[in-house]
PDB file of N, CA and C in Angstrom:
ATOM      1  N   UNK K 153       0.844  -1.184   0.000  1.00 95.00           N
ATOM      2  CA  UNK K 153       0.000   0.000   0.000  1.00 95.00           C
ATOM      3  C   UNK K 153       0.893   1.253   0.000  1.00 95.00           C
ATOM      4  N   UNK K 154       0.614   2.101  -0.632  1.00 96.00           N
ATOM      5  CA  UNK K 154       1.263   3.569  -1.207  1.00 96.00           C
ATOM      6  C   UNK K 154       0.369   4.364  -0.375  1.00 96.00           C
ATOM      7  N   UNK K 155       1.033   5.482   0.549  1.00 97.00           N
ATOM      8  CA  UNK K 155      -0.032   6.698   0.612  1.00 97.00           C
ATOM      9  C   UNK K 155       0.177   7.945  -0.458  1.00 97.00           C
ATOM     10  N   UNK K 156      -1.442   8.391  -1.058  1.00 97.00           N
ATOM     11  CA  UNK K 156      -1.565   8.913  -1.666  1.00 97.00           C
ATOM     12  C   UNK K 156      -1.921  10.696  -1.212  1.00 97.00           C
ATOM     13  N   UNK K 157      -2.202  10.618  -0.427  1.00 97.00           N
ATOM     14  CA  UNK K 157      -2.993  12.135   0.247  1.00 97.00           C
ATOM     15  C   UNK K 157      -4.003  11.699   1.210  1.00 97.00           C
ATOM     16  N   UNK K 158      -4.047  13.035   1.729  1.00 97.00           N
ATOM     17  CA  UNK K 158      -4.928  13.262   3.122  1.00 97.00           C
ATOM     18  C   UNK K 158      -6.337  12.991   3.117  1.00 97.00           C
ATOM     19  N   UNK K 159      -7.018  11.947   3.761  1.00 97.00           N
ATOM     20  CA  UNK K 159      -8.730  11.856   3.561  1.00 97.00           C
ATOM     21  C   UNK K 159      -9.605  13.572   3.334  1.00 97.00           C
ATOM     22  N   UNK K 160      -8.930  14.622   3.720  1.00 97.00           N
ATOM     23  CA  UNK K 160      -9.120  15.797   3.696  1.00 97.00           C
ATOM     24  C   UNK K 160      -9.021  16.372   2.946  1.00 97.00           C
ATOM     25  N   UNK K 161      -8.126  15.850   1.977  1.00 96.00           N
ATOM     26  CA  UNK K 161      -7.737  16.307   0.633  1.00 96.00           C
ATOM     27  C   UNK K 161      -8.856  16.104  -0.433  1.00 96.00           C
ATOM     28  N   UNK K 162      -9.712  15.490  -0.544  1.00 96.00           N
ATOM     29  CA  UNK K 162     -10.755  14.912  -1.275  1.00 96.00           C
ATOM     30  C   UNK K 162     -11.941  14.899  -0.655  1.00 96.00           C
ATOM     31  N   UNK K 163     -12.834  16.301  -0.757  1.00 96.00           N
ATOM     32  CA  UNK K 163     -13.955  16.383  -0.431  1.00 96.00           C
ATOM     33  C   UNK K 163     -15.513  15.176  -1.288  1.00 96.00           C
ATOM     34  N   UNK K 164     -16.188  15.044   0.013  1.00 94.00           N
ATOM     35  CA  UNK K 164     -17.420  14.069  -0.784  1.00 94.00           C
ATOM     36  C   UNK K 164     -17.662  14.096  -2.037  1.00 94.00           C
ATOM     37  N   UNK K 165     -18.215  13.320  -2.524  1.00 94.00           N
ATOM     38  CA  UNK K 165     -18.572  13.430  -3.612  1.00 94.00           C
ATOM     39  C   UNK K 165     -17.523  13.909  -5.132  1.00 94.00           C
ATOM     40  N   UNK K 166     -15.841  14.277  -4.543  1.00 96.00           N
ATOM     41  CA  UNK K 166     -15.276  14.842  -5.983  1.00 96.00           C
ATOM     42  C   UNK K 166     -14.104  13.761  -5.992  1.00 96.00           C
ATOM     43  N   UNK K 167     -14.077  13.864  -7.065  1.00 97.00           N
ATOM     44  CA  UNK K 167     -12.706  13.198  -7.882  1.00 97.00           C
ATOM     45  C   UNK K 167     -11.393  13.689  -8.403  1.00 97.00           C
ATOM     46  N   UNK K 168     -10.400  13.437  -7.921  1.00 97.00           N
ATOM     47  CA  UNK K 168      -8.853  13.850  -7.908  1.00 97.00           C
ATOM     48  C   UNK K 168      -7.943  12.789  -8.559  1.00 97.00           C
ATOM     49  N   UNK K 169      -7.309  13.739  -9.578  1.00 97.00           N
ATOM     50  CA  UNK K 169      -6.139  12.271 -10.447  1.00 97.00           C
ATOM     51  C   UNK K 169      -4.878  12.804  -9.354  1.00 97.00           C
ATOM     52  N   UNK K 170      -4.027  11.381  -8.902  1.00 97.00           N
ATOM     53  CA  UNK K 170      -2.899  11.237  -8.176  1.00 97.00           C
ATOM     54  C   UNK K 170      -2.324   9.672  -9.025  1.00 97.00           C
ATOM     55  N   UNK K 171      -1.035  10.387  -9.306  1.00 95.00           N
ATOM     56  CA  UNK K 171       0.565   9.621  -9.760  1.00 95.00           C
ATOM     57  C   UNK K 171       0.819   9.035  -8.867  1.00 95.00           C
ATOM     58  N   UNK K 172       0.614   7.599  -9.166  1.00 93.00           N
ATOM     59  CA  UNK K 172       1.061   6.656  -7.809  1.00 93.00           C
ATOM     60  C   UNK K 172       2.090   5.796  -8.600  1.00 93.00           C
ATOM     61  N   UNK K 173       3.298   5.765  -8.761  1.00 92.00           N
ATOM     62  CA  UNK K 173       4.664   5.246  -9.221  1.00 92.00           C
ATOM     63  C   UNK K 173       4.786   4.871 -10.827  1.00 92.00           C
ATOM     64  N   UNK K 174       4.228   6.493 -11.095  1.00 94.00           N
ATOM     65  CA  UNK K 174       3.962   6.748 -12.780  1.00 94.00           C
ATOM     66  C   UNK K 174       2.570   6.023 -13.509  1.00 94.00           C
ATOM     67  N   UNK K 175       1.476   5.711 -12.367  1.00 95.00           N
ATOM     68  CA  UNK K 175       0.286   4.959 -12.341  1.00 95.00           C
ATOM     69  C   UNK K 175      -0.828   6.226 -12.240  1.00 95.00           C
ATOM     70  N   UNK K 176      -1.105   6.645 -13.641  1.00 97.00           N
ATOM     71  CA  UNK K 176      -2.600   7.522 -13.002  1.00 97.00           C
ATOM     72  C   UNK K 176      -3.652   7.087 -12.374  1.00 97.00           C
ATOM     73  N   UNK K 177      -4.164   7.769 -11.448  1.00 98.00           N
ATOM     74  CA  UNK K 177      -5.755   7.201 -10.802  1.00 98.00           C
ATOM     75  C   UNK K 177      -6.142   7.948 -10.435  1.00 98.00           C
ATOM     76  N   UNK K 178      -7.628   7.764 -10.941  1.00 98.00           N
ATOM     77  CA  UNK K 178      -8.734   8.828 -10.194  1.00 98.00           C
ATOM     78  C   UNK K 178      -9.403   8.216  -9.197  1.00 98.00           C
ATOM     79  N   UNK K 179      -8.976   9.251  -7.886  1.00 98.00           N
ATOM     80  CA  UNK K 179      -9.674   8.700  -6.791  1.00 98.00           C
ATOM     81  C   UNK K 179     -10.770   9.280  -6.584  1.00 98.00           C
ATOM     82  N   UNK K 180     -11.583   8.579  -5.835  1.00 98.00           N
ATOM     83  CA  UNK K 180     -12.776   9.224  -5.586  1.00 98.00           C
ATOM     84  C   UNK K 180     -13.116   9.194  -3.936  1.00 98.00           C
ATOM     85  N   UNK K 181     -13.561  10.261  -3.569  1.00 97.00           N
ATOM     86  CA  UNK K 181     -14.533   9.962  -2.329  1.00 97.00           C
ATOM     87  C   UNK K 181     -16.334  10.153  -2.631  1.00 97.00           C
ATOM     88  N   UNK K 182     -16.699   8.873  -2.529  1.00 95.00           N
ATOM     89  CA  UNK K 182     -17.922   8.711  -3.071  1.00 95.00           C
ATOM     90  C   UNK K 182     -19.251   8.794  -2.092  1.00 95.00           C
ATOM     91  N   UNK K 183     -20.211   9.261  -2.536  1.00 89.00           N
ATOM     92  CA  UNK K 183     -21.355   9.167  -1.962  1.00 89.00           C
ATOM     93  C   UNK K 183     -21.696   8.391  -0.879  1.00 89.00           C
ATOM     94  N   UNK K 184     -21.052   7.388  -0.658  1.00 92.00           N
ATOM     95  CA  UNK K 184     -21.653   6.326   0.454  1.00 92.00           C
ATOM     96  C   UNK K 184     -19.773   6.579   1.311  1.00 92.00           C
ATOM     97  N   UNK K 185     -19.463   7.656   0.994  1.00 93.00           N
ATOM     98  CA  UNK K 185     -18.584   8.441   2.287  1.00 93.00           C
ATOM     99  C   UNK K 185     -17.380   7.130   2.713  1.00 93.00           C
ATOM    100  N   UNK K 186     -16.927   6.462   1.363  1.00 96.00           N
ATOM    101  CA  UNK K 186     -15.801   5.323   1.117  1.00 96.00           C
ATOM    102  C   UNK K 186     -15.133   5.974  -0.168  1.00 96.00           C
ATOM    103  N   UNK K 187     -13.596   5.619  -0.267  1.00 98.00           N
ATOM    104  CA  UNK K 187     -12.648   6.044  -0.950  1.00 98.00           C
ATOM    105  C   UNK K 187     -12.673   5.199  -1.982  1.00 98.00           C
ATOM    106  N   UNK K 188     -12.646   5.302  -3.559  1.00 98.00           N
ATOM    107  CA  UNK K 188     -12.484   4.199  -4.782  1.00 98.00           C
ATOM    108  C   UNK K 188     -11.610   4.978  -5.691  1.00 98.00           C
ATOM    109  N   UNK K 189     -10.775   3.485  -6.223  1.00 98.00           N
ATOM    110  CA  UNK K 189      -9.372   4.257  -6.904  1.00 98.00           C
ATOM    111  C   UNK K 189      -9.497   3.320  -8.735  1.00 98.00           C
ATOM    112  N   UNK K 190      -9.813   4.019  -9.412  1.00 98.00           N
ATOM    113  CA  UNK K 190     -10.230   3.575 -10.673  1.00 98.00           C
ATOM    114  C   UNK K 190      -8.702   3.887 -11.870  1.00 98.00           C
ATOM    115  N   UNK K 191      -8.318   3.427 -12.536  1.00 98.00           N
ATOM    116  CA  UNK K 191      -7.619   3.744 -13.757  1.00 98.00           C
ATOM    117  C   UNK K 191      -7.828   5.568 -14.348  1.00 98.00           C
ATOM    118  N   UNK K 192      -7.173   5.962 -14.332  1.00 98.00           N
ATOM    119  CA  UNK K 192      -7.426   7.268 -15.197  1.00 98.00           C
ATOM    120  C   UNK K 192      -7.799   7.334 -15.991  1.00 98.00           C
ATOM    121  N   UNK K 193      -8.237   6.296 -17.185  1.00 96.00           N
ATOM    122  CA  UNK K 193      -8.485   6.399 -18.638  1.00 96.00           C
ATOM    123  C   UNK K 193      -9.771   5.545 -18.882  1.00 96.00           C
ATOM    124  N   UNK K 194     -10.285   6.203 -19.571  1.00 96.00           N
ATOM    125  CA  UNK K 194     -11.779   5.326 -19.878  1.00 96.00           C
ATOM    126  C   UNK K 194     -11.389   4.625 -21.111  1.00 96.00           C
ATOM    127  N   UNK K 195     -11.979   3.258 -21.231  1.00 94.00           N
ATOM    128  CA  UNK K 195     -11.679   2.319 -21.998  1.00 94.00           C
ATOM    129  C   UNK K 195     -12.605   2.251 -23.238  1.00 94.00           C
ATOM    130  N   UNK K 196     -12.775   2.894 -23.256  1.00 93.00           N
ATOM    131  CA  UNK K 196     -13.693   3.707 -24.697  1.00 93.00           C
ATOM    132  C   UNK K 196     -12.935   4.518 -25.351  1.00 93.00           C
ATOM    133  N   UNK K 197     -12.128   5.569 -24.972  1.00 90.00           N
ATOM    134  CA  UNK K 197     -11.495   6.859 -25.300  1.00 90.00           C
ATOM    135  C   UNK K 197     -10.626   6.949 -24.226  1.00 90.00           C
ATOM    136  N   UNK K 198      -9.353   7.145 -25.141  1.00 89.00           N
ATOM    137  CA  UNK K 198      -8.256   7.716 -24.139  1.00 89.00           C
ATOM    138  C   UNK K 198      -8.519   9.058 -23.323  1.00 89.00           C
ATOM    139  N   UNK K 199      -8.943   9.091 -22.714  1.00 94.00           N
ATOM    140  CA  UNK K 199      -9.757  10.559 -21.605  1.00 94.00           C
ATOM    141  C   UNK K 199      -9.477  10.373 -20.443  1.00 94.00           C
ATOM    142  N   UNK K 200      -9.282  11.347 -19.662  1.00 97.00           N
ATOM    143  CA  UNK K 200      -9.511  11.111 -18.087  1.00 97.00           C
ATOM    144  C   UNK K 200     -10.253  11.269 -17.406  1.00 97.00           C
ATOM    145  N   UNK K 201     -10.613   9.907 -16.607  1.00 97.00           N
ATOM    146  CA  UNK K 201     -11.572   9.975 -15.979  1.00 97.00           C
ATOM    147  C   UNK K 201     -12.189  10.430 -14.708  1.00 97.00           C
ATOM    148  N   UNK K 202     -10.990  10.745 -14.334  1.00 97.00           N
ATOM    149  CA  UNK K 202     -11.003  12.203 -13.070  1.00 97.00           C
ATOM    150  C   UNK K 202     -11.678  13.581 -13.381  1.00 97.00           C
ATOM    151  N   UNK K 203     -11.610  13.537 -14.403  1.00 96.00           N
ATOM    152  CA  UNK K 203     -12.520  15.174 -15.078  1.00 96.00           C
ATOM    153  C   UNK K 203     -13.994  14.729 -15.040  1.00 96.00           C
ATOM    154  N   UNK K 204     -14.478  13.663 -15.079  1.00 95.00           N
ATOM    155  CA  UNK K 204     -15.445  13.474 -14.717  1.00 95.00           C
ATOM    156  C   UNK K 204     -16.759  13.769 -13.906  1.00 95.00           C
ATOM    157  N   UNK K 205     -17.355  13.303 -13.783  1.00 95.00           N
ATOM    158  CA  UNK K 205     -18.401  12.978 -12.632  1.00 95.00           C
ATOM    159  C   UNK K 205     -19.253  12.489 -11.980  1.00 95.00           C
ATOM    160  N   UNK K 206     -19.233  12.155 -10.377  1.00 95.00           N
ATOM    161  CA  UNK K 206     -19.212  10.869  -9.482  1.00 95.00           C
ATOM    162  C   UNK K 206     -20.770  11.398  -9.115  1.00 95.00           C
ATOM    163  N   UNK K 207     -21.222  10.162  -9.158  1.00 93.00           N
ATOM    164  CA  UNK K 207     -22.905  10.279  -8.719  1.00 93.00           C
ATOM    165  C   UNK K 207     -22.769   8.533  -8.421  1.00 93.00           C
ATOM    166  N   UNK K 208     -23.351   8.822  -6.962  1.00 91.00           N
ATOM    167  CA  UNK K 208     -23.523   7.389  -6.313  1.00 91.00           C
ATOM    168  C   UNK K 208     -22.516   6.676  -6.389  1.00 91.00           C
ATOM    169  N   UNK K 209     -22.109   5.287  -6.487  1.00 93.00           N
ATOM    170  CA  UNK K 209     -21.002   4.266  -6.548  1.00 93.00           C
ATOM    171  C   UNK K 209     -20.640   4.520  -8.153  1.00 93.00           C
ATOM    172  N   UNK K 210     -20.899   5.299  -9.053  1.00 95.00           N
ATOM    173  CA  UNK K 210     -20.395   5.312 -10.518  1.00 95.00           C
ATOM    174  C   UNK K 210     -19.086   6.744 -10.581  1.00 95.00           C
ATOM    175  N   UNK K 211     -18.712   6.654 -12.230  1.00 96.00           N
ATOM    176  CA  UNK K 211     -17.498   7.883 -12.602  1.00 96.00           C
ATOM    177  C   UNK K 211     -18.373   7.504 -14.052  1.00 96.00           C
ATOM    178  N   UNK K 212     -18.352   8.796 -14.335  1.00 95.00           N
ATOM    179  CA  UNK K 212     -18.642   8.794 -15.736  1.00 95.00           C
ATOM    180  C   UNK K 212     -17.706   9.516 -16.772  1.00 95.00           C
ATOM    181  N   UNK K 213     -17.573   9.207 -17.361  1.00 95.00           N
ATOM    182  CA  UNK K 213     -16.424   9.814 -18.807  1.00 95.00           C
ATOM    183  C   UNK K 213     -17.125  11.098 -19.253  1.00 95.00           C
ATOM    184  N   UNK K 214     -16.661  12.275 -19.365  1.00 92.00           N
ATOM    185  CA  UNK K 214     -17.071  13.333 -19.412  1.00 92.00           C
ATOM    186  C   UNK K 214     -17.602  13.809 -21.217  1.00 92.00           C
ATOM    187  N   UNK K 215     -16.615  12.437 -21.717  1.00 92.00           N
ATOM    188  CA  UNK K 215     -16.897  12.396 -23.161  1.00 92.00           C
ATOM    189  C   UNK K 215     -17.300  12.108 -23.990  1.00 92.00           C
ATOM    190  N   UNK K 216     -18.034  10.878 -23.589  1.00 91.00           N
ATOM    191  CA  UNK K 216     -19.221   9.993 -24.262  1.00 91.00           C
ATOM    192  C   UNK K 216     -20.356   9.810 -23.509  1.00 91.00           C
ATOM    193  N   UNK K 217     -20.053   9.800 -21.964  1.00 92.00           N
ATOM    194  CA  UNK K 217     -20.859   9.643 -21.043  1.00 92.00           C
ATOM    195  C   UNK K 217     -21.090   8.572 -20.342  1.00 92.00           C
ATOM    196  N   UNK K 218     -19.946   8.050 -20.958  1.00 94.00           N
ATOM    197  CA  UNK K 218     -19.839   6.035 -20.319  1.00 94.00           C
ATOM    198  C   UNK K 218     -19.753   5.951 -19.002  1.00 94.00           C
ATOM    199  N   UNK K 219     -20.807   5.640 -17.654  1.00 95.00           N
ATOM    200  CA  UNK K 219     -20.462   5.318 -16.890  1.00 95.00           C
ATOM    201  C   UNK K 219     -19.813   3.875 -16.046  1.00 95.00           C
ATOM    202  N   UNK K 220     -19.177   4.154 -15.224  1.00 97.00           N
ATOM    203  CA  UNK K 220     -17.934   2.914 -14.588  1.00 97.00           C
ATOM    204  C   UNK K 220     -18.491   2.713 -12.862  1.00 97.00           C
ATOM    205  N   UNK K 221     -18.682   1.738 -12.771  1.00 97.00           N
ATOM    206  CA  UNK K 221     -18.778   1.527 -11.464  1.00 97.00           C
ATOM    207  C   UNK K 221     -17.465   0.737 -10.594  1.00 97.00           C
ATOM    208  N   UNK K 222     -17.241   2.050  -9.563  1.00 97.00           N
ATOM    209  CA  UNK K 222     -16.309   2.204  -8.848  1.00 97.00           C
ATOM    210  C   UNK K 222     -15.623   1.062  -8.053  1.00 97.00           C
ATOM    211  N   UNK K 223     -16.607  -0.102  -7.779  1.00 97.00           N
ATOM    212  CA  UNK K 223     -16.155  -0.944  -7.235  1.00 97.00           C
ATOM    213  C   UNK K 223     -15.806  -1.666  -7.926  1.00 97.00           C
ATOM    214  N   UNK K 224     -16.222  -2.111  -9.172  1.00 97.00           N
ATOM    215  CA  UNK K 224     -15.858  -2.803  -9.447  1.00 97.00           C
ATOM    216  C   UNK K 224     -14.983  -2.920 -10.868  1.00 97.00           C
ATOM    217  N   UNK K 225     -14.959  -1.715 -11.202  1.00 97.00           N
ATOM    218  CA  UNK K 225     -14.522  -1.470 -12.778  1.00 97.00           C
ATOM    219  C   UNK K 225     -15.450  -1.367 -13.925  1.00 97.00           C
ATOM    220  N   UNK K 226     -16.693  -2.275 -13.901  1.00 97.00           N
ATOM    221  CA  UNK K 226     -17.543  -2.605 -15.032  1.00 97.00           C
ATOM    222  C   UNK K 226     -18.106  -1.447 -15.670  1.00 97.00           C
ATOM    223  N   UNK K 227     -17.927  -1.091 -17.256  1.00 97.00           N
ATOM    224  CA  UNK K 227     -18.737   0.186 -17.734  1.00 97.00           C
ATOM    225  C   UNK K 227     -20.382  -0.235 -17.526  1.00 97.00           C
ATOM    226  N   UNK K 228     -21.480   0.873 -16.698  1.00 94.00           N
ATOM    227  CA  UNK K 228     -22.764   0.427 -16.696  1.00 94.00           C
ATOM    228  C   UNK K 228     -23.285   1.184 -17.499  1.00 94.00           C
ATOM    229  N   UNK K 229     -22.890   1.366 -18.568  1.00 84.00           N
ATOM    230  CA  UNK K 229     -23.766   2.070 -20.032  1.00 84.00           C
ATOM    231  C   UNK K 229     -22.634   1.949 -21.288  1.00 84.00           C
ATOM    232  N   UNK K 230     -23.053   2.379 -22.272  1.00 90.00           N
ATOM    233  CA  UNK K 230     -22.183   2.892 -23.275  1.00 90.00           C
ATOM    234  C   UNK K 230     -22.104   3.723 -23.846  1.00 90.00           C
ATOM    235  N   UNK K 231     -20.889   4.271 -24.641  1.00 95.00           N
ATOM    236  CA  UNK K 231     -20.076   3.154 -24.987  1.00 95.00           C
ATOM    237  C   UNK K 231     -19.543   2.044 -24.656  1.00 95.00           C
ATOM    238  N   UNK K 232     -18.755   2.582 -23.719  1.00 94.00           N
ATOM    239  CA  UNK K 232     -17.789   1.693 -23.030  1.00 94.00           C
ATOM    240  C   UNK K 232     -17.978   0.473 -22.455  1.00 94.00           C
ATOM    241  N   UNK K 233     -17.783  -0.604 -23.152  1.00 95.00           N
ATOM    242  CA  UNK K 233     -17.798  -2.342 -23.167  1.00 95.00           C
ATOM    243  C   UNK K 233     -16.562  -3.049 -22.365  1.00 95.00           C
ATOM    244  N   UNK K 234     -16.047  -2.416 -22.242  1.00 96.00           N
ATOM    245  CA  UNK K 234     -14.549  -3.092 -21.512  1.00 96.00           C
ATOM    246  C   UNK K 234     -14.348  -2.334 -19.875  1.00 96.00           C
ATOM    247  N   UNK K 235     -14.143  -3.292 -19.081  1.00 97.00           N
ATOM    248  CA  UNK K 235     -13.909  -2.338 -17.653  1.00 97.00           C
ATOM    249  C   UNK K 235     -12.350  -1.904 -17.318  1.00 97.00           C
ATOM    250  N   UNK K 236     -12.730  -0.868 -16.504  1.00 97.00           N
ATOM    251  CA  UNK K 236     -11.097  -0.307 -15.978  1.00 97.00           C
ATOM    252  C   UNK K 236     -11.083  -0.549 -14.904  1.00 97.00           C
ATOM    253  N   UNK K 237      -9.152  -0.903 -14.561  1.00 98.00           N
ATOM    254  CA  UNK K 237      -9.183  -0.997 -13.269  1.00 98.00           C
ATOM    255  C   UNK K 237      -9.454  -0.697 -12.401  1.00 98.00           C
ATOM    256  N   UNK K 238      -9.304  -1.642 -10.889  1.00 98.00           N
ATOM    257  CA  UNK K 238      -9.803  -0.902 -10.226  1.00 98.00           C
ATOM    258  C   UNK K 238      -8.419  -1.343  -8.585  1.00 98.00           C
ATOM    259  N   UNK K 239      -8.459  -0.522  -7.969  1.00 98.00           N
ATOM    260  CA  UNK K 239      -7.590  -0.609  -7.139  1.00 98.00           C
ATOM    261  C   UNK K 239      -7.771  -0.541  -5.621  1.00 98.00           C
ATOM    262  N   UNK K 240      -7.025  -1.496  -4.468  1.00 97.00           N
ATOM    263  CA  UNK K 240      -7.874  -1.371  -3.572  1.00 97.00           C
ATOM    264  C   UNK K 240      -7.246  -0.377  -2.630  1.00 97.00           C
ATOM    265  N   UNK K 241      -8.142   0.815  -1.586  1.00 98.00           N
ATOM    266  CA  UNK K 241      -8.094   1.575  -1.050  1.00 98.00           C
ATOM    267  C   UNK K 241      -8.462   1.303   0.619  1.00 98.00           C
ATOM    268  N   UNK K 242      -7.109   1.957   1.369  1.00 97.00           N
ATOM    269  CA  UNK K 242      -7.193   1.554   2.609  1.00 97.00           C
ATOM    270  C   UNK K 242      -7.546   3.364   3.267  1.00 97.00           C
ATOM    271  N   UNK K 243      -7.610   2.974   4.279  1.00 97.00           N
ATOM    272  CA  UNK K 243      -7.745   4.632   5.376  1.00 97.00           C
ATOM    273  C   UNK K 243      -7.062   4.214   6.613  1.00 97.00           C
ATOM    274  N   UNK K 244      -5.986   4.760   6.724  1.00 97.00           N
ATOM    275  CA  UNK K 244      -5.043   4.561   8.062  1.00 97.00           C
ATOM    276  C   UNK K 244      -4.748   5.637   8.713  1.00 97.00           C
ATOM    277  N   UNK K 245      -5.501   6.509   9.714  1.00 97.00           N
ATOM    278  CA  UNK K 245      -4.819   7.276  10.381  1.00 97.00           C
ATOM    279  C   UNK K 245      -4.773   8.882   9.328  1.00 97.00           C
ATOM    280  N   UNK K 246      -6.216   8.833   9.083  1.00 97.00           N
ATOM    281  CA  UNK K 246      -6.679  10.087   8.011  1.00 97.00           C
ATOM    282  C   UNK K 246      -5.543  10.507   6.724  1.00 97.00           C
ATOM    283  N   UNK K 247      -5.219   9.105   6.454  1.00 98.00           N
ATOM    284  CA  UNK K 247      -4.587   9.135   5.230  1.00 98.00           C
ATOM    285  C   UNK K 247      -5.157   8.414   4.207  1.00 98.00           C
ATOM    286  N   UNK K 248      -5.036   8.187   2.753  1.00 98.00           N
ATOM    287  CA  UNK K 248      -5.488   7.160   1.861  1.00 98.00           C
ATOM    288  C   UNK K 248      -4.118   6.705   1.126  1.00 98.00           C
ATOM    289  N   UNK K 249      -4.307   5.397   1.085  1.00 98.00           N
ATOM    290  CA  UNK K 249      -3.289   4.394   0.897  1.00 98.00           C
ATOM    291  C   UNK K 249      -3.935   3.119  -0.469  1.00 98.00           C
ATOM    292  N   UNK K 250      -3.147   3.627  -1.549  1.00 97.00           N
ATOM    293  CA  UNK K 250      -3.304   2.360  -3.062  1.00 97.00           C
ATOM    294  C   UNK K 250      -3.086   1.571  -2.827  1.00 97.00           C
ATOM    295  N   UNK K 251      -3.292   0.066  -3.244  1.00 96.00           N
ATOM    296  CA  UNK K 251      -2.717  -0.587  -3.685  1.00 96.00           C
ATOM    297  C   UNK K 251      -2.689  -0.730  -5.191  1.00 96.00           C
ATOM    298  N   UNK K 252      -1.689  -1.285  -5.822  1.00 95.00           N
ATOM    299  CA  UNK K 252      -1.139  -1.147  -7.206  1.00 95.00           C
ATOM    300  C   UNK K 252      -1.788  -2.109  -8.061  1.00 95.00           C
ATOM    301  N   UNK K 253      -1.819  -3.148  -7.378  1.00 95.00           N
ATOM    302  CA  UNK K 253      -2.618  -4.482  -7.740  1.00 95.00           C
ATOM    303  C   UNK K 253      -3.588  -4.081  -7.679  1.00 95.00           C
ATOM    304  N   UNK K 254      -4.510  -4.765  -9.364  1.00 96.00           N
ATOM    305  CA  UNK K 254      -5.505  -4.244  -9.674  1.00 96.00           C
ATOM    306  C   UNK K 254      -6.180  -5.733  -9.223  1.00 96.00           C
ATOM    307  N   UNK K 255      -7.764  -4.764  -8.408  1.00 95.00           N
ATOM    308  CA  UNK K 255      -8.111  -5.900  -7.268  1.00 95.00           C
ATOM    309  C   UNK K 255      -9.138  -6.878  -8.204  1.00 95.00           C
ATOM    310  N   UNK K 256      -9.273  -6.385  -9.372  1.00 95.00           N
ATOM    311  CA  UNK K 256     -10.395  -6.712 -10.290  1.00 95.00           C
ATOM    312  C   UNK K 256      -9.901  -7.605 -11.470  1.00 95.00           C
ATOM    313  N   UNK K 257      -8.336  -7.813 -11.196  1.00 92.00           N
ATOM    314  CA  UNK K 257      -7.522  -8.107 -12.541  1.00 92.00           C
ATOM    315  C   UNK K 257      -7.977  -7.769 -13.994  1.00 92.00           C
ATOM    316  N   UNK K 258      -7.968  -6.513 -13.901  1.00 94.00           N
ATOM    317  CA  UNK K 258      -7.821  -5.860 -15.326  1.00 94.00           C
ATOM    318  C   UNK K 258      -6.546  -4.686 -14.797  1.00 94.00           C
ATOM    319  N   UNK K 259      -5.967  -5.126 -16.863  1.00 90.00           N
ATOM    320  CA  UNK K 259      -4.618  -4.502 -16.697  1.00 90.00           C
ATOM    321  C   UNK K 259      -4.970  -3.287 -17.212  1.00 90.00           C
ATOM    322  N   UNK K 260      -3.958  -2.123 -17.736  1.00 82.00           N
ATOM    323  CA  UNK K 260      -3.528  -1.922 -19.077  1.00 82.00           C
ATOM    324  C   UNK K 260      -3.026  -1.427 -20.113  1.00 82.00           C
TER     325      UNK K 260
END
């Protein structure tokens, strides 16, 4: 596990891209007030998916409109047919901490 920034750093509901050992990810602090760490790139379109926006357990691609659900990677609309990673997120001591290993085994 990597720490990434301060639980403080990432107000409810918004999404922040953080470089975790040349690894983009958009983290999220989501609606149900838990941390989810998704791939930066939507698998539809090379885009980032941190520019986005988080409603409930989803991230949606700001560019087609493909939404991704956070836990688990899976696109729940389309375009986007293929899921992005997804990574697992700890909270230790009002910090947030990656892991690199994608918990969903998708690479890419």
């Amino acid at each position: 596990m990597i720490r990434v920034c301060s639980v403080a750093d990432v107000a409810k509901g918004e999404v922040v891209q953080v470089t975790v050992d040349g690894t983009e990810i958009a983290l999220v602090h989501a609606d149900d007030d838990k941390f989810y760490a998704v791939y930066d790139e939507c698998s539809h379109a090379a885009v980032a998916l941190s520019e986005g926006e988080v409603e409930g357990c989803t991230l949606e691609c700001w560019l087609h409109g493909s939404r991704f659900d956070l836990r688990t990677g899976e696109p729940t609309g389309l375009p986007a047919t293929e899921p992005v990673p997804v990574y697992a997120v700890e909270i230790r001591d009002g910090d947030v901490y990656i892991d690199l290993n994608p918990s969903n085994g998708v690479t890419t």
